[in-house]
Amino acid sequence: MAVDPHKWLYLPIEAGCALVRDAEALRSAFAYHPAYYHFEERGVSYVEYGPQNTRGFRALKVWLALRQAGAAGYRQMIGDDIRLSRAMARAIEATPELERVTQALSITTFRFVPADLRARSAEPRVHEYLNELNERLLETSQQGGEVFVSNAVLGGRYVLRACIVNFHTQLPDVMAVPGIIVRLGRELDAKSRPQGL
């Protein structure tokens, strides 16, 4: 099973982890014994359990974080992220120009839909425009530096994706997102809406 510690273990990128049932199968996949290796078989040689060989010990950061936070610390931080995502989803639902699409674990997806287009959002021209508008909204929000969301395409809809995996994120941060997105969305819509739409 692959684990991505840079998400809910709050670690830098390049910290990957594979959990295996049969450690010997993992060892036999990566162990390499050229003639110039002169290792005695004492203890566990982690060189034989992955492709890194003698390169940097990236697992150290995972081990240190687990030792520092512990299971209780991680339960608290992950629980906080989920609660913040749910709070953001509720704030999005209460914002008429935003359409919540999904909310699961610490991820909430949504999109900006101008109020006068909501009832027509399934029409092909309007659907296409909303996808283009939200794509530009993503770029604008990322470049602006006020909020960072990513994207997804769900059911043919281009949506904004807020994934909360930073233990510094607080309730005021997530509550600010709907207002920022609506403000930027309105500005973009006013500049880019095709005539007759």
PDB file of C-alpha atoms in Angstrom:
ATOM      1  CA  MET A   1       0.000   0.000   0.000  1.00  0.00           C
ATOM      2  CA  ALA A   2       1.432   3.359  -1.005  1.00  0.00           C
ATOM      3  CA  VAL A   3       1.253   6.218   1.487  1.00  0.00           C
ATOM      4  CA  ASP A   4       1.864   9.849   0.587  1.00  0.00           C
ATOM      5  CA  PRO A   5       3.216  11.404   3.815  1.00  0.00           C
ATOM      6  CA  HIS A   6       3.387  14.930   2.420  1.00  0.00           C
ATOM      7  CA  LYS A   7      -0.370  15.168   2.778  1.00  0.00           C
ATOM      8  CA  TRP A   8      -1.787  14.053   6.106  1.00  0.00           C
ATOM      9  CA  LEU A   9       1.575  13.467   7.743  1.00  0.00           C
ATOM     10  CA  TYR A  10       2.320  17.147   6.974  1.00  0.00           C
ATOM     11  CA  LEU A  11       5.746  16.462   5.506  1.00  0.00           C
ATOM     12  CA  PRO A  12       7.682  17.977   2.609  1.00  0.00           C
ATOM     13  CA  ILE A  13       7.326  16.444  -0.838  1.00  0.00           C
ATOM     14  CA  GLU A  14       9.724  13.561  -1.550  1.00  0.00           C
ATOM     15  CA  ALA A  15       8.599  11.612   1.462  1.00  0.00           C
ATOM     16  CA  GLY A  16       6.998   8.491   0.061  1.00  0.00           C
ATOM     17  CA  CYS A  17       6.196   5.256   1.804  1.00  0.00           C
ATOM     18  CA  ALA A  18       5.216   1.740   0.780  1.00  0.00           C
ATOM     19  CA  LEU A  19       3.738  -0.611   3.351  1.00  0.00           C
ATOM     20  CA  VAL A  20       4.201  -4.257   2.471  1.00  0.00           C
ATOM     21  CA  ARG A  21       2.980  -7.485   3.981  1.00  0.00           C
ATOM     22  CA  ASP A  22       6.078  -9.487   2.977  1.00  0.00           C
ATOM     23  CA  ALA A  23       9.296  -7.608   3.733  1.00  0.00           C
ATOM     24  CA  GLU A  24      11.384 -10.284   2.040  1.00  0.00           C
ATOM     25  CA  ALA A  25       9.557  -9.741  -1.260  1.00  0.00           C
ATOM     26  CA  LEU A  26      10.412  -6.027  -1.021  1.00  0.00           C
ATOM     27  CA  ARG A  27      14.040  -6.836  -0.217  1.00  0.00           C
ATOM     28  CA  SER A  28      14.365  -9.260  -3.112  1.00  0.00           C
ATOM     29  CA  ALA A  29      12.947  -6.625  -5.486  1.00  0.00           C
ATOM     30  CA  PHE A  30      15.594  -4.025  -4.570  1.00  0.00           C
ATOM     31  CA  ALA A  31      18.605  -5.818  -3.056  1.00  0.00           C
ATOM     32  CA  TYR A  32      21.710  -5.529  -5.173  1.00  0.00           C
ATOM     33  CA  HIS A  33      25.068  -7.108  -4.343  1.00  0.00           C
ATOM     34  CA  PRO A  34      27.787  -6.185  -6.819  1.00  0.00           C
ATOM     35  CA  ALA A  35      31.300  -7.478  -6.197  1.00  0.00           C
ATOM     36  CA  TYR A  36      32.465  -4.166  -4.745  1.00  0.00           C
ATOM     37  CA  TYR A  37      29.861  -4.249  -1.925  1.00  0.00           C
ATOM     38  CA  HIS A  38      31.386  -5.651   1.228  1.00  0.00           C
ATOM     39  CA  PHE A  39      28.553  -5.508   3.727  1.00  0.00           C
ATOM     40  CA  GLU A  40      28.287  -7.965   6.540  1.00  0.00           C
ATOM     41  CA  GLU A  41      24.816  -9.275   7.322  1.00  0.00           C
ATOM     42  CA  ARG A  42      24.295  -7.504  10.641  1.00  0.00           C
ATOM     43  CA  GLY A  43      20.875  -6.075  11.384  1.00  0.00           C
ATOM     44  CA  VAL A  44      18.643  -4.537   8.763  1.00  0.00           C
ATOM     45  CA  SER A  45      20.283  -2.907   5.748  1.00  0.00           C
ATOM     46  CA  TYR A  46      17.723  -0.345   4.570  1.00  0.00           C
ATOM     47  CA  VAL A  47      19.728   0.065   1.368  1.00  0.00           C
ATOM     48  CA  GLU A  48      18.122  -3.208   0.252  1.00  0.00           C
ATOM     49  CA  TYR A  49      14.502  -2.092   0.680  1.00  0.00           C
ATOM     50  CA  GLY A  50      14.120   0.635  -1.920  1.00  0.00           C
ATOM     51  CA  PRO A  51      15.528   2.275  -5.026  1.00  0.00           C
ATOM     52  CA  GLN A  52      17.441   4.999  -3.205  1.00  0.00           C
ATOM     53  CA  ASN A  53      20.408   2.797  -2.323  1.00  0.00           C
ATOM     54  CA  THR A  54      23.032   5.086  -0.767  1.00  0.00           C
ATOM     55  CA  ARG A  55      21.251   8.370  -1.449  1.00  0.00           C
ATOM     56  CA  GLY A  56      19.778  10.600   1.263  1.00  0.00           C
ATOM     57  CA  PHE A  57      17.787   9.083   4.119  1.00  0.00           C
ATOM     58  CA  ARG A  58      14.392  10.585   3.247  1.00  0.00           C
ATOM     59  CA  ALA A  59      12.555   8.305   5.652  1.00  0.00           C
ATOM     60  CA  LEU A  60      14.160  10.135   8.575  1.00  0.00           C
ATOM     61  CA  LYS A  61      11.729  13.042   8.259  1.00  0.00           C
ATOM     62  CA  VAL A  62       8.776  10.629   8.386  1.00  0.00           C
ATOM     63  CA  TRP A  63      10.163   8.877  11.456  1.00  0.00           C
ATOM     64  CA  LEU A  64      10.905  12.164  13.247  1.00  0.00           C
ATOM     65  CA  ALA A  65       7.413  13.528  12.556  1.00  0.00           C
ATOM     66  CA  LEU A  66       5.785  10.334  13.807  1.00  0.00           C
ATOM     67  CA  ARG A  67       7.900  10.485  16.963  1.00  0.00           C
ATOM     68  CA  GLN A  68       7.137  14.177  17.512  1.00  0.00           C
ATOM     69  CA  ALA A  69       3.371  14.252  16.898  1.00  0.00           C
ATOM     70  CA  GLY A  70       2.473  10.677  17.786  1.00  0.00           C
ATOM     71  CA  ALA A  71      -0.827   9.011  16.968  1.00  0.00           C
ATOM     72  CA  ALA A  72      -2.815  11.360  19.212  1.00  0.00           C
ATOM     73  CA  GLY A  73      -1.279  14.424  17.568  1.00  0.00           C
ATOM     74  CA  TYR A  74      -2.073  13.160  14.101  1.00  0.00           C
ATOM     75  CA  ARG A  75      -5.636  12.278  15.079  1.00  0.00           C
ATOM     76  CA  GLN A  76      -6.100  15.840  16.329  1.00  0.00           C
ATOM     77  CA  MET A  77      -4.588  17.508  13.253  1.00  0.00           C
ATOM     78  CA  ILE A  78      -6.470  15.338  10.763  1.00  0.00           C
ATOM     79  CA  GLY A  79      -9.716  15.840  12.688  1.00  0.00           C
ATOM     80  CA  ASP A  80      -9.133  19.605  12.604  1.00  0.00           C
ATOM     81  CA  ASP A  81      -8.624  19.506   8.820  1.00  0.00           C
ATOM     82  CA  ILE A  82     -11.876  17.586   8.319  1.00  0.00           C
ATOM     83  CA  ARG A  83     -13.801  19.996  10.557  1.00  0.00           C
ATOM     84  CA  LEU A  84     -12.371  22.983   8.661  1.00  0.00           C
ATOM     85  CA  SER A  85     -13.314  21.447   5.307  1.00  0.00           C
ATOM     86  CA  ARG A  86     -16.869  20.870   6.515  1.00  0.00           C
ATOM     87  CA  ALA A  87     -17.069  24.458   7.759  1.00  0.00           C
ATOM     88  CA  MET A  88     -15.881  25.671   4.370  1.00  0.00           C
ATOM     89  CA  ALA A  89     -18.507  23.519   2.637  1.00  0.00           C
ATOM     90  CA  ARG A  90     -21.245  25.040   4.821  1.00  0.00           C
ATOM     91  CA  ALA A  91     -19.984  28.563   4.043  1.00  0.00           C
ATOM     92  CA  ILE A  92     -19.964  27.759   0.333  1.00  0.00           C
ATOM     93  CA  GLU A  93     -23.524  26.402   0.511  1.00  0.00           C
ATOM     94  CA  ALA A  94     -24.591  29.656   2.176  1.00  0.00           C
ATOM     95  CA  THR A  95     -23.069  31.726  -0.642  1.00  0.00           C
ATOM     96  CA  PRO A  96     -25.561  32.082  -3.527  1.00  0.00           C
ATOM     97  CA  GLU A  97     -22.923  32.482  -6.258  1.00  0.00           C
ATOM     98  CA  LEU A  98     -21.037  29.357  -5.249  1.00  0.00           C
ATOM     99  CA  GLU A  99     -22.087  25.813  -5.994  1.00  0.00           C
ATOM    100  CA  ARG A 100     -20.723  23.124  -3.680  1.00  0.00           C
ATOM    101  CA  VAL A 101     -20.008  19.963  -5.630  1.00  0.00           C
ATOM    102  CA  THR A 102     -18.441  17.577  -3.094  1.00  0.00           C
ATOM    103  CA  GLN A 103     -17.149  17.459   0.453  1.00  0.00           C
ATOM    104  CA  ALA A 104     -15.254  14.440   1.755  1.00  0.00           C
ATOM    105  CA  LEU A 105     -12.539  14.190   4.377  1.00  0.00           C
ATOM    106  CA  SER A 106     -10.519  17.419   4.056  1.00  0.00           C
ATOM    107  CA  ILE A 107     -11.486  18.194   0.452  1.00  0.00           C
ATOM    108  CA  THR A 108     -14.286  20.481  -0.682  1.00  0.00           C
ATOM    109  CA  THR A 109     -14.966  21.109  -4.355  1.00  0.00           C
ATOM    110  CA  PHE A 110     -17.060  23.976  -5.640  1.00  0.00           C
ATOM    111  CA  ARG A 111     -17.410  26.443  -8.478  1.00  0.00           C
ATOM    112  CA  PHE A 112     -18.418  30.020  -9.087  1.00  0.00           C
ATOM    113  CA  VAL A 113     -21.754  30.382 -10.888  1.00  0.00           C
ATOM    114  CA  PRO A 114     -23.079  33.927 -11.440  1.00  0.00           C
ATOM    115  CA  ALA A 115     -26.575  34.188  -9.962  1.00  0.00           C
ATOM    116  CA  ASP A 116     -28.224  34.993 -13.282  1.00  0.00           C
ATOM    117  CA  LEU A 117     -26.717  31.877 -14.919  1.00  0.00           C
ATOM    118  CA  ARG A 118     -27.524  29.333 -12.225  1.00  0.00           C
ATOM    119  CA  ALA A 119     -30.860  28.228 -13.684  1.00  0.00           C
ATOM    120  CA  ARG A 120     -29.267  27.861 -17.141  1.00  0.00           C
ATOM    121  CA  SER A 121     -26.034  26.134 -16.081  1.00  0.00           C
ATOM    122  CA  ALA A 122     -26.884  22.916 -17.983  1.00  0.00           C
ATOM    123  CA  GLU A 123     -27.269  24.720 -21.327  1.00  0.00           C
ATOM    124  CA  PRO A 124     -24.255  23.843 -23.506  1.00  0.00           C
ATOM    125  CA  ARG A 125     -23.026  27.438 -24.055  1.00  0.00           C
ATOM    126  CA  VAL A 126     -23.485  28.347 -20.390  1.00  0.00           C
ATOM    127  CA  HIS A 127     -21.856  25.086 -19.241  1.00  0.00           C
ATOM    128  CA  GLU A 128     -18.823  25.763 -21.448  1.00  0.00           C
ATOM    129  CA  TYR A 129     -18.580  29.357 -20.252  1.00  0.00           C
ATOM    130  CA  LEU A 130     -18.767  28.328 -16.583  1.00  0.00           C
ATOM    131  CA  ASN A 131     -15.932  25.851 -17.109  1.00  0.00           C
ATOM    132  CA  GLU A 132     -13.806  28.533 -18.796  1.00  0.00           C
ATOM    133  CA  LEU A 133     -14.707  31.095 -16.127  1.00  0.00           C
ATOM    134  CA  ASN A 134     -13.736  28.770 -13.279  1.00  0.00           C
ATOM    135  CA  GLU A 135     -10.489  27.837 -14.996  1.00  0.00           C
ATOM    136  CA  ARG A 136      -9.574  31.518 -15.286  1.00  0.00           C
ATOM    137  CA  LEU A 137     -10.714  31.996 -11.692  1.00  0.00           C
ATOM    138  CA  LEU A 138      -8.283  29.303 -10.564  1.00  0.00           C
ATOM    139  CA  GLU A 139      -5.393  31.003 -12.369  1.00  0.00           C
ATOM    140  CA  THR A 140      -6.348  34.431 -11.023  1.00  0.00           C
ATOM    141  CA  SER A 141      -6.704  33.225  -7.440  1.00  0.00           C
ATOM    142  CA  GLN A 142      -3.371  31.404  -7.515  1.00  0.00           C
ATOM    143  CA  GLN A 143      -1.558  34.383  -9.017  1.00  0.00           C
ATOM    144  CA  GLY A 144      -3.201  36.803  -6.601  1.00  0.00           C
ATOM    145  CA  GLY A 145      -1.790  35.073  -3.536  1.00  0.00           C
ATOM    146  CA  GLU A 146      -4.856  35.494  -1.323  1.00  0.00           C
ATOM    147  CA  VAL A 147      -5.968  31.883  -1.569  1.00  0.00           C
ATOM    148  CA  PHE A 148      -4.585  28.734  -3.122  1.00  0.00           C
ATOM    149  CA  VAL A 149      -6.989  26.145  -4.459  1.00  0.00           C
ATOM    150  CA  SER A 150      -6.402  23.506  -7.107  1.00  0.00           C
ATOM    151  CA  ASN A 151      -8.905  22.078  -9.564  1.00  0.00           C
ATOM    152  CA  ALA A 152     -10.761  18.954 -10.626  1.00  0.00           C
ATOM    153  CA  VAL A 153     -13.196  18.047 -13.362  1.00  0.00           C
ATOM    154  CA  LEU A 154     -16.257  16.307 -11.948  1.00  0.00           C
ATOM    155  CA  GLY A 155     -19.149  15.256 -14.126  1.00  0.00           C
ATOM    156  CA  GLY A 156     -17.839  17.479 -16.908  1.00  0.00           C
ATOM    157  CA  ARG A 157     -17.724  20.521 -14.617  1.00  0.00           C
ATOM    158  CA  TYR A 158     -14.450  22.351 -13.994  1.00  0.00           C
ATOM    159  CA  VAL A 159     -14.427  22.909 -10.238  1.00  0.00           C
ATOM    160  CA  LEU A 160     -12.180  24.495  -7.653  1.00  0.00           C
ATOM    161  CA  ARG A 161     -10.720  22.071  -5.115  1.00  0.00           C
ATOM    162  CA  ALA A 162      -9.800  23.127  -1.595  1.00  0.00           C
ATOM    163  CA  CYS A 163      -7.734  20.457   0.131  1.00  0.00           C
ATOM    164  CA  ILE A 164      -6.878  21.308   3.720  1.00  0.00           C
ATOM    165  CA  VAL A 165      -3.668  19.557   4.741  1.00  0.00           C
ATOM    166  CA  ASN A 166      -1.777  22.276   6.580  1.00  0.00           C
ATOM    167  CA  PHE A 167      -1.809  22.285  10.350  1.00  0.00           C
ATOM    168  CA  HIS A 168      -1.500  26.100  10.313  1.00  0.00           C
ATOM    169  CA  THR A 169      -4.899  26.501   8.594  1.00  0.00           C
ATOM    170  CA  GLN A 170      -7.480  28.053  10.894  1.00  0.00           C
ATOM    171  CA  LEU A 171     -11.223  28.752  10.705  1.00  0.00           C
ATOM    172  CA  PRO A 172     -10.797  32.408   9.596  1.00  0.00           C
ATOM    173  CA  ASP A 173      -8.675  31.161   6.672  1.00  0.00           C
ATOM    174  CA  VAL A 174     -11.351  28.827   5.306  1.00  0.00           C
ATOM    175  CA  MET A 175     -14.160  31.287   6.003  1.00  0.00           C
ATOM    176  CA  ALA A 176     -12.370  33.888   3.852  1.00  0.00           C
ATOM    177  CA  VAL A 177     -12.289  31.623   0.775  1.00  0.00           C
ATOM    178  CA  PRO A 178     -15.922  32.053  -0.367  1.00  0.00           C
ATOM    179  CA  GLY A 179     -15.725  35.851  -0.266  1.00  0.00           C
ATOM    180  CA  ILE A 180     -12.438  35.970  -2.145  1.00  0.00           C
ATOM    181  CA  ILE A 181     -13.671  33.581  -4.831  1.00  0.00           C
ATOM    182  CA  VAL A 182     -16.940  35.477  -5.296  1.00  0.00           C
ATOM    183  CA  ARG A 183     -15.134  38.831  -5.566  1.00  0.00           C
ATOM    184  CA  LEU A 184     -12.654  37.503  -8.122  1.00  0.00           C
ATOM    185  CA  GLY A 185     -15.378  35.590  -9.963  1.00  0.00           C
ATOM    186  CA  ARG A 186     -17.537  38.676 -10.326  1.00  0.00           C
ATOM    187  CA  GLU A 187     -14.597  40.684 -11.676  1.00  0.00           C
ATOM    188  CA  LEU A 188     -13.738  37.998 -14.233  1.00  0.00           C
ATOM    189  CA  ASP A 189     -17.365  37.496 -15.257  1.00  0.00           C
ATOM    190  CA  ALA A 190     -17.799  41.252 -15.829  1.00  0.00           C
ATOM    191  CA  LYS A 191     -14.721  41.303 -18.103  1.00  0.00           C
ATOM    192  CA  SER A 192     -15.135  38.044 -19.997  1.00  0.00           C
ATOM    193  CA  ARG A 193     -18.766  37.040 -20.413  1.00  0.00           C
ATOM    194  CA  PRO A 194     -19.637  36.614 -24.095  1.00  0.00           C
ATOM    195  CA  GLN A 195     -22.351  38.894 -25.403  1.00  0.00           C
ATOM    196  CA  GLY A 196     -25.791  37.361 -25.491  1.00  0.00           C
ATOM    197  CA  LEU A 197     -25.038  34.842 -22.750  1.00  0.00           C
TER     198      LEU A 197
END
